[in-house]
Amino acid sequence: MAASDAGMVREDEVHGSAGVDRRTLLIGAGSTAVLLGVGGLRYVGSVPQVRPPGGQDEDHLIAACIRCNRCVEACPMQVIVPSRIEYGILGMRTPRLEFSENPPGDMDGIAFCDFCAEANDGVPLCVQVCPTEALKVPEGEVVEDTILGVAELDKDLCMAYRSGFCAFCHDACIEARGEEAAAIYYVGSEDGTSMLPVVDAERCNGCGACESVCVSIQDGSVVNAKERAIVVRSLEYLEVAE
């Protein structure tokens, strides 16, 4: 091998990792541009998603996200996942929050968004590592006041409403938010035999603690249930449902 060729090989080896990063950036940006050109800012039939902190402006997130997955990798709670195609082609592989992958009833390992209060002193790591500011907390907004979504309770699936008392979502909400800020409380049933959970939508910030521990889809609980009895929905989703 000629000396000049050897030099070129060494130079490629030295700069190889940087080249990969640049290619990833360009491919991601190019893919976004193509998708935007095909369908505008929204894809007809897309399902509004619960987004990580700083991603509540859906149009901005879709336009700026390069699908690099850095936010997914940075999340200490592992509740950020890439969106799948069934939620809409334009938002495919953009970050969304998913709480139902946590084992039901696992009170020792509640998986929820705490805005990195413990991991990074309240500065969301997903926002911190985003290279394009697709995740960006608006100027003047306190991150703890960000509303990620609202928990929606399906009484037909809820174990408390179906067969008696269940306290998992209530206890997880208190664990995550503290008793003063908790958004789930109990009311007595009409016959006075049981206590039933209720979500206070005005106090819920969509952190996902309740969904992460819900036991409604454990084996033998609810036949053919496709999701847990309590699920965090985006504000946009709830507006469309109304």
PDB file of C-alpha atoms in Angstrom:
ATOM      1  CA  MET A   1       0.000   0.000   0.000  1.00  0.00           C
ATOM      2  CA  ALA A   2       1.309   3.457  -0.922  1.00  0.00           C
ATOM      3  CA  ALA A   3       2.143   5.899   1.839  1.00  0.00           C
ATOM      4  CA  SER A   4      -0.550   8.301   0.620  1.00  0.00           C
ATOM      5  CA  ASP A   5      -3.159   5.505   0.661  1.00  0.00           C
ATOM      6  CA  ALA A   6      -2.136   4.518   4.175  1.00  0.00           C
ATOM      7  CA  GLY A   7      -2.517   8.105   5.263  1.00  0.00           C
ATOM      8  CA  MET A   8      -6.009   8.232   3.813  1.00  0.00           C
ATOM      9  CA  VAL A   9      -6.966   5.055   5.669  1.00  0.00           C
ATOM     10  CA  ARG A  10      -5.694   6.440   8.926  1.00  0.00           C
ATOM     11  CA  GLU A  11      -7.557   9.702   8.367  1.00  0.00           C
ATOM     12  CA  ASP A  12     -10.814   7.833   7.660  1.00  0.00           C
ATOM     13  CA  GLU A  13     -10.333   5.773  10.793  1.00  0.00           C
ATOM     14  CA  VAL A  14      -9.768   8.862  12.883  1.00  0.00           C
ATOM     15  CA  HIS A  15     -12.837  10.662  11.540  1.00  0.00           C
ATOM     16  CA  GLY A  16     -15.087   7.629  11.083  1.00  0.00           C
ATOM     17  CA  SER A  17     -17.277   8.159  14.148  1.00  0.00           C
ATOM     18  CA  ALA A  18     -17.821  11.825  13.313  1.00  0.00           C
ATOM     19  CA  GLY A  19     -18.791  10.830   9.792  1.00  0.00           C
ATOM     20  CA  VAL A  20     -21.442   8.473  11.123  1.00  0.00           C
ATOM     21  CA  ASP A  21     -22.915  11.230  13.242  1.00  0.00           C
ATOM     22  CA  ARG A  22     -23.036  13.596  10.280  1.00  0.00           C
ATOM     23  CA  ARG A  23     -24.655  10.981   8.078  1.00  0.00           C
ATOM     24  CA  THR A  24     -27.243  10.224  10.753  1.00  0.00           C
ATOM     25  CA  LEU A  25     -28.027  13.903  11.060  1.00  0.00           C
ATOM     26  CA  LEU A  26     -28.337  14.383   7.298  1.00  0.00           C
ATOM     27  CA  ILE A  27     -30.421  11.246   6.776  1.00  0.00           C
ATOM     28  CA  GLY A  28     -32.748  12.202   9.602  1.00  0.00           C
ATOM     29  CA  ALA A  29     -33.146  15.743   8.341  1.00  0.00           C
ATOM     30  CA  GLY A  30     -33.672  14.518   4.782  1.00  0.00           C
ATOM     31  CA  SER A  31     -36.310  12.011   5.847  1.00  0.00           C
ATOM     32  CA  THR A  32     -38.166  14.687   7.772  1.00  0.00           C
ATOM     33  CA  ALA A  33     -38.086  17.024   4.784  1.00  0.00           C
ATOM     34  CA  VAL A  34     -39.475  14.321   2.499  1.00  0.00           C
ATOM     35  CA  LEU A  35     -42.273  13.488   4.902  1.00  0.00           C
ATOM     36  CA  LEU A  36     -43.174  17.132   5.307  1.00  0.00           C
ATOM     37  CA  GLY A  37     -43.256  17.539   1.551  1.00  0.00           C
ATOM     38  CA  VAL A  38     -45.518  14.526   1.148  1.00  0.00           C
ATOM     39  CA  GLY A  39     -48.108  15.282   3.759  1.00  0.00           C
ATOM     40  CA  GLY A  40     -47.694  18.741   5.248  1.00  0.00           C
ATOM     41  CA  LEU A  41     -47.305  19.022   8.995  1.00  0.00           C
ATOM     42  CA  ARG A  42     -49.887  16.396   9.847  1.00  0.00           C
ATOM     43  CA  TYR A  43     -50.739  12.992   8.477  1.00  0.00           C
ATOM     44  CA  VAL A  44     -54.456  12.327   8.130  1.00  0.00           C
ATOM     45  CA  GLY A  45     -55.523   9.712  10.662  1.00  0.00           C
ATOM     46  CA  SER A  46     -52.562  10.195  13.003  1.00  0.00           C
ATOM     47  CA  VAL A  47     -53.128   9.598  16.697  1.00  0.00           C
ATOM     48  CA  PRO A  48     -52.059  12.452  19.025  1.00  0.00           C
ATOM     49  CA  GLN A  49     -49.254  11.196  21.257  1.00  0.00           C
ATOM     50  CA  VAL A  50     -48.134  11.892  24.810  1.00  0.00           C
ATOM     51  CA  ARG A  51     -44.796  13.595  24.278  1.00  0.00           C
ATOM     52  CA  PRO A  52     -41.774  14.018  26.552  1.00  0.00           C
ATOM     53  CA  PRO A  53     -41.177  17.357  28.292  1.00  0.00           C
ATOM     54  CA  GLY A  54     -40.677  20.141  25.771  1.00  0.00           C
ATOM     55  CA  GLY A  55     -42.492  18.239  23.018  1.00  0.00           C
ATOM     56  CA  GLN A  56     -45.990  19.548  23.616  1.00  0.00           C
ATOM     57  CA  ASP A  57     -45.910  21.676  20.445  1.00  0.00           C
ATOM     58  CA  GLU A  58     -46.676  18.823  18.039  1.00  0.00           C
ATOM     59  CA  ASP A  59     -46.007  20.788  14.849  1.00  0.00           C
ATOM     60  CA  HIS A  60     -42.622  21.967  16.092  1.00  0.00           C
ATOM     61  CA  LEU A  61     -41.604  18.505  17.293  1.00  0.00           C
ATOM     62  CA  ILE A  62     -42.514  16.815  13.992  1.00  0.00           C
ATOM     63  CA  ALA A  63     -40.713  19.481  11.977  1.00  0.00           C
ATOM     64  CA  ALA A  64     -37.539  19.587  14.080  1.00  0.00           C
ATOM     65  CA  CYS A  65     -37.063  15.958  15.181  1.00  0.00           C
ATOM     66  CA  ILE A  66     -34.375  14.047  13.231  1.00  0.00           C
ATOM     67  CA  ARG A  67     -35.218  10.657  14.793  1.00  0.00           C
ATOM     68  CA  CYS A  68     -31.789  10.334  16.396  1.00  0.00           C
ATOM     69  CA  ASN A  69     -33.140   8.519  19.513  1.00  0.00           C
ATOM     70  CA  ARG A  70     -30.871  10.459  21.865  1.00  0.00           C
ATOM     71  CA  CYS A  71     -33.822  11.302  24.103  1.00  0.00           C
ATOM     72  CA  VAL A  72     -34.787   7.618  24.223  1.00  0.00           C
ATOM     73  CA  GLU A  73     -31.288   6.660  25.324  1.00  0.00           C
ATOM     74  CA  ALA A  74     -31.020   9.490  27.862  1.00  0.00           C
ATOM     75  CA  CYS A  75     -34.283   8.846  29.727  1.00  0.00           C
ATOM     76  CA  PRO A  76     -33.370   7.454  33.182  1.00  0.00           C
ATOM     77  CA  MET A  77     -36.883   6.044  33.650  1.00  0.00           C
ATOM     78  CA  GLN A  78     -36.891   4.439  30.184  1.00  0.00           C
ATOM     79  CA  VAL A  79     -40.375   5.740  29.405  1.00  0.00           C
ATOM     80  CA  ILE A  80     -39.472   7.448  26.110  1.00  0.00           C
ATOM     81  CA  VAL A  81     -39.887   5.215  23.057  1.00  0.00           C
ATOM     82  CA  PRO A  82     -39.962   5.809  19.278  1.00  0.00           C
ATOM     83  CA  SER A  83     -43.478   6.223  17.913  1.00  0.00           C
ATOM     84  CA  ARG A  84     -44.700   3.415  15.672  1.00  0.00           C
ATOM     85  CA  ILE A  85     -46.221   3.708  12.214  1.00  0.00           C
ATOM     86  CA  GLU A  86     -49.726   2.870  13.429  1.00  0.00           C
ATOM     87  CA  TYR A  87     -49.773   6.216  15.236  1.00  0.00           C
ATOM     88  CA  GLY A  88     -49.184   8.051  11.938  1.00  0.00           C
ATOM     89  CA  ILE A  89     -46.464   7.887   9.321  1.00  0.00           C
ATOM     90  CA  LEU A  90     -45.344  11.471   9.753  1.00  0.00           C
ATOM     91  CA  GLY A  91     -44.607  10.996  13.435  1.00  0.00           C
ATOM     92  CA  MET A  92     -42.959   7.607  13.026  1.00  0.00           C
ATOM     93  CA  ARG A  93     -39.852   7.245  15.232  1.00  0.00           C
ATOM     94  CA  THR A  94     -40.443  10.574  16.947  1.00  0.00           C
ATOM     95  CA  PRO A  95     -40.355  10.344  20.768  1.00  0.00           C
ATOM     96  CA  ARG A  96     -43.448   9.493  22.754  1.00  0.00           C
ATOM     97  CA  LEU A  97     -44.015   8.495  26.364  1.00  0.00           C
ATOM     98  CA  GLU A  98     -44.969   4.881  27.051  1.00  0.00           C
ATOM     99  CA  PHE A  99     -45.764   3.795  30.620  1.00  0.00           C
ATOM    100  CA  SER A 100     -47.440   0.429  30.049  1.00  0.00           C
ATOM    101  CA  GLU A 101     -44.215  -1.473  29.473  1.00  0.00           C
ATOM    102  CA  ASN A 102     -43.592  -1.422  33.219  1.00  0.00           C
ATOM    103  CA  PRO A 103     -44.642  -4.641  35.004  1.00  0.00           C
ATOM    104  CA  PRO A 104     -48.174  -4.292  36.470  1.00  0.00           C
ATOM    105  CA  GLY A 105     -48.234  -3.787  40.219  1.00  0.00           C
ATOM    106  CA  ASP A 106     -44.512  -3.030  40.502  1.00  0.00           C
ATOM    107  CA  MET A 107     -44.591  -0.395  43.232  1.00  0.00           C
ATOM    108  CA  ASP A 108     -40.848  -0.733  43.797  1.00  0.00           C
ATOM    109  CA  GLY A 109     -40.043   0.257  40.225  1.00  0.00           C
ATOM    110  CA  ILE A 110     -42.674   2.807  39.185  1.00  0.00           C
ATOM    111  CA  ALA A 111     -41.788   4.064  35.713  1.00  0.00           C
ATOM    112  CA  PHE A 112     -42.967   7.626  35.198  1.00  0.00           C
ATOM    113  CA  CYS A 113     -41.748  11.032  34.046  1.00  0.00           C
ATOM    114  CA  ASP A 114     -40.452  13.007  37.011  1.00  0.00           C
ATOM    115  CA  PHE A 115     -38.741  15.566  34.752  1.00  0.00           C
ATOM    116  CA  CYS A 116     -35.442  14.054  35.897  1.00  0.00           C
ATOM    117  CA  ALA A 117     -35.911  15.459  39.386  1.00  0.00           C
ATOM    118  CA  GLU A 118     -33.612  12.825  40.859  1.00  0.00           C
ATOM    119  CA  ALA A 119     -31.383  12.095  37.884  1.00  0.00           C
ATOM    120  CA  ASN A 120     -30.587  15.656  36.801  1.00  0.00           C
ATOM    121  CA  ASP A 121     -31.908  18.112  39.405  1.00  0.00           C
ATOM    122  CA  GLY A 122     -35.167  18.683  37.561  1.00  0.00           C
ATOM    123  CA  VAL A 123     -33.635  19.441  34.170  1.00  0.00           C
ATOM    124  CA  PRO A 124     -35.104  16.889  31.713  1.00  0.00           C
ATOM    125  CA  LEU A 125     -32.233  14.981  30.109  1.00  0.00           C
ATOM    126  CA  CYS A 126     -34.315  14.425  26.976  1.00  0.00           C
ATOM    127  CA  VAL A 127     -34.465  18.191  26.450  1.00  0.00           C
ATOM    128  CA  GLN A 128     -30.801  18.590  27.328  1.00  0.00           C
ATOM    129  CA  VAL A 129     -29.540  16.101  24.745  1.00  0.00           C
ATOM    130  CA  CYS A 130     -31.866  17.021  21.865  1.00  0.00           C
ATOM    131  CA  PRO A 131     -29.575  18.324  19.067  1.00  0.00           C
ATOM    132  CA  THR A 132     -32.274  20.253  17.188  1.00  0.00           C
ATOM    133  CA  GLU A 133     -34.408  21.583  20.075  1.00  0.00           C
ATOM    134  CA  ALA A 134     -37.331  19.487  18.901  1.00  0.00           C
ATOM    135  CA  LEU A 135     -37.788  19.066  22.660  1.00  0.00           C
ATOM    136  CA  LYS A 136     -37.627  22.535  24.129  1.00  0.00           C
ATOM    137  CA  VAL A 137     -39.290  24.014  27.202  1.00  0.00           C
ATOM    138  CA  PRO A 138     -40.869  27.358  26.193  1.00  0.00           C
ATOM    139  CA  GLU A 139     -39.291  30.539  27.514  1.00  0.00           C
ATOM    140  CA  GLY A 140     -40.610  31.489  30.923  1.00  0.00           C
ATOM    141  CA  GLU A 141     -42.287  28.129  31.540  1.00  0.00           C
ATOM    142  CA  VAL A 142     -41.385  26.166  34.649  1.00  0.00           C
ATOM    143  CA  VAL A 143     -40.800  22.577  33.597  1.00  0.00           C
ATOM    144  CA  GLU A 144     -42.601  21.170  36.627  1.00  0.00           C
ATOM    145  CA  ASP A 145     -45.773  22.948  35.455  1.00  0.00           C
ATOM    146  CA  THR A 146     -45.680  21.227  32.060  1.00  0.00           C
ATOM    147  CA  ILE A 147     -48.782  19.146  31.392  1.00  0.00           C
ATOM    148  CA  LEU A 148     -47.731  16.001  29.544  1.00  0.00           C
ATOM    149  CA  GLY A 149     -51.279  14.676  29.374  1.00  0.00           C
ATOM    150  CA  VAL A 150     -54.161  13.560  31.574  1.00  0.00           C
ATOM    151  CA  ALA A 151     -54.863  10.098  32.972  1.00  0.00           C
ATOM    152  CA  GLU A 152     -58.099   8.605  31.640  1.00  0.00           C
ATOM    153  CA  LEU A 153     -59.797   5.855  33.661  1.00  0.00           C
ATOM    154  CA  ASP A 154     -61.864   3.166  31.929  1.00  0.00           C
ATOM    155  CA  LYS A 155     -64.323   1.936  34.526  1.00  0.00           C
ATOM    156  CA  ASP A 156     -65.162  -1.134  32.441  1.00  0.00           C
ATOM    157  CA  LEU A 157     -61.564  -2.327  32.775  1.00  0.00           C
ATOM    158  CA  CYS A 158     -60.718  -1.032  36.248  1.00  0.00           C
ATOM    159  CA  MET A 159     -60.415  -3.778  38.860  1.00  0.00           C
ATOM    160  CA  ALA A 160     -61.883  -1.551  41.569  1.00  0.00           C
ATOM    161  CA  TYR A 161     -65.048  -0.938  39.556  1.00  0.00           C
ATOM    162  CA  ARG A 162     -65.281  -4.549  38.366  1.00  0.00           C
ATOM    163  CA  SER A 163     -64.624  -6.614  41.440  1.00  0.00           C
ATOM    164  CA  GLY A 164     -63.753  -4.560  44.482  1.00  0.00           C
ATOM    165  CA  PHE A 165     -61.005  -2.432  45.982  1.00  0.00           C
ATOM    166  CA  CYS A 166     -57.720  -1.761  44.156  1.00  0.00           C
ATOM    167  CA  ALA A 167     -55.248   0.893  45.286  1.00  0.00           C
ATOM    168  CA  PHE A 168     -52.332   0.655  42.868  1.00  0.00           C
ATOM    169  CA  CYS A 169     -52.993   3.791  40.775  1.00  0.00           C
ATOM    170  CA  HIS A 170     -53.848   5.876  43.845  1.00  0.00           C
ATOM    171  CA  ASP A 171     -50.753   4.799  45.754  1.00  0.00           C
ATOM    172  CA  ALA A 172     -48.494   5.313  42.732  1.00  0.00           C
ATOM    173  CA  CYS A 173     -49.854   8.817  42.221  1.00  0.00           C
ATOM    174  CA  ILE A 174     -49.045   9.718  45.814  1.00  0.00           C
ATOM    175  CA  GLU A 175     -45.605   8.119  45.490  1.00  0.00           C
ATOM    176  CA  ALA A 176     -44.855  10.186  42.398  1.00  0.00           C
ATOM    177  CA  ARG A 177     -46.512  13.503  43.191  1.00  0.00           C
ATOM    178  CA  GLY A 178     -46.825  13.573  46.966  1.00  0.00           C
ATOM    179  CA  GLU A 179     -50.096  13.454  48.885  1.00  0.00           C
ATOM    180  CA  GLU A 180     -50.792  17.184  48.511  1.00  0.00           C
ATOM    181  CA  ALA A 181     -50.428  17.175  44.713  1.00  0.00           C
ATOM    182  CA  ALA A 182     -51.895  13.720  44.021  1.00  0.00           C
ATOM    183  CA  ALA A 183     -54.541  13.654  41.287  1.00  0.00           C
ATOM    184  CA  ILE A 184     -56.317  10.385  42.161  1.00  0.00           C
ATOM    185  CA  TYR A 185     -58.751  10.126  45.055  1.00  0.00           C
ATOM    186  CA  TYR A 186     -61.500   7.730  46.158  1.00  0.00           C
ATOM    187  CA  VAL A 187     -65.273   7.958  46.309  1.00  0.00           C
ATOM    188  CA  GLY A 188     -67.601   5.427  47.879  1.00  0.00           C
ATOM    189  CA  SER A 189     -69.670   3.153  45.660  1.00  0.00           C
ATOM    190  CA  GLU A 190     -73.444   3.601  45.611  1.00  0.00           C
ATOM    191  CA  ASP A 191     -73.963   0.554  47.787  1.00  0.00           C
ATOM    192  CA  GLY A 192     -71.235   1.652  50.187  1.00  0.00           C
ATOM    193  CA  THR A 193     -69.286  -1.593  49.870  1.00  0.00           C
ATOM    194  CA  SER A 194     -66.181  -0.357  48.066  1.00  0.00           C
ATOM    195  CA  MET A 195     -63.964   2.650  47.337  1.00  0.00           C
ATOM    196  CA  LEU A 196     -63.575   3.681  43.698  1.00  0.00           C
ATOM    197  CA  PRO A 197     -60.674   5.687  42.198  1.00  0.00           C
ATOM    198  CA  VAL A 198     -61.386   8.967  40.420  1.00  0.00           C
ATOM    199  CA  VAL A 199     -58.955  11.116  38.431  1.00  0.00           C
ATOM    200  CA  ASP A 200     -58.905  14.850  39.112  1.00  0.00           C
ATOM    201  CA  ALA A 201     -58.060  16.077  35.605  1.00  0.00           C
ATOM    202  CA  GLU A 202     -57.304  19.571  36.871  1.00  0.00           C
ATOM    203  CA  ARG A 203     -54.457  18.279  39.044  1.00  0.00           C
ATOM    204  CA  CYS A 204     -53.085  15.551  36.762  1.00  0.00           C
ATOM    205  CA  ASN A 205     -49.889  16.348  34.857  1.00  0.00           C
ATOM    206  CA  GLY A 206     -49.729  13.069  32.932  1.00  0.00           C
ATOM    207  CA  CYS A 207     -46.604  11.749  34.663  1.00  0.00           C
ATOM    208  CA  GLY A 208     -47.738   8.164  34.030  1.00  0.00           C
ATOM    209  CA  ALA A 209     -47.109   6.667  37.474  1.00  0.00           C
ATOM    210  CA  CYS A 210     -50.683   5.385  37.695  1.00  0.00           C
ATOM    211  CA  GLU A 211     -50.583   3.717  34.269  1.00  0.00           C
ATOM    212  CA  SER A 212     -47.236   2.084  34.965  1.00  0.00           C
ATOM    213  CA  VAL A 213     -48.585   0.044  37.891  1.00  0.00           C
ATOM    214  CA  CYS A 214     -52.183  -0.648  36.790  1.00  0.00           C
ATOM    215  CA  VAL A 215     -52.955  -4.370  37.198  1.00  0.00           C
ATOM    216  CA  SER A 216     -56.056  -4.548  35.004  1.00  0.00           C
ATOM    217  CA  ILE A 217     -54.335  -6.533  32.234  1.00  0.00           C
ATOM    218  CA  GLN A 218     -52.651  -9.111  34.419  1.00  0.00           C
ATOM    219  CA  ASP A 219     -53.523 -12.689  33.480  1.00  0.00           C
ATOM    220  CA  GLY A 220     -57.091 -13.463  34.433  1.00  0.00           C
ATOM    221  CA  SER A 221     -58.036  -9.864  35.220  1.00  0.00           C
ATOM    222  CA  VAL A 222     -59.799  -8.609  32.104  1.00  0.00           C
ATOM    223  CA  VAL A 223     -60.158 -10.879  29.098  1.00  0.00           C
ATOM    224  CA  ASN A 224     -58.936  -9.455  25.782  1.00  0.00           C
ATOM    225  CA  ALA A 225     -58.057  -6.050  27.256  1.00  0.00           C
ATOM    226  CA  LYS A 226     -55.813  -4.161  24.827  1.00  0.00           C
ATOM    227  CA  GLU A 227     -54.619  -1.533  27.291  1.00  0.00           C
ATOM    228  CA  ARG A 228     -54.582  -0.828  30.981  1.00  0.00           C
ATOM    229  CA  ALA A 229     -57.609   0.573  32.755  1.00  0.00           C
ATOM    230  CA  ILE A 230     -55.885   3.885  33.360  1.00  0.00           C
ATOM    231  CA  VAL A 231     -53.943   5.399  30.468  1.00  0.00           C
ATOM    232  CA  VAL A 232     -52.366   8.815  30.011  1.00  0.00           C
ATOM    233  CA  ARG A 233     -53.783  10.633  26.980  1.00  0.00           C
ATOM    234  CA  SER A 234     -52.469  13.771  25.332  1.00  0.00           C
ATOM    235  CA  LEU A 235     -54.602  16.885  25.713  1.00  0.00           C
ATOM    236  CA  GLU A 236     -55.078  16.915  21.956  1.00  0.00           C
ATOM    237  CA  TYR A 237     -56.330  13.330  21.996  1.00  0.00           C
ATOM    238  CA  LEU A 238     -58.903  14.181  24.646  1.00  0.00           C
ATOM    239  CA  GLU A 239     -60.055  17.244  22.703  1.00  0.00           C
ATOM    240  CA  VAL A 240     -60.585  15.144  19.576  1.00  0.00           C
ATOM    241  CA  ALA A 241     -62.438  12.477  21.575  1.00  0.00           C
ATOM    242  CA  GLU A 242     -64.869  15.087  22.855  1.00  0.00           C
TER     243      GLU A 242
END
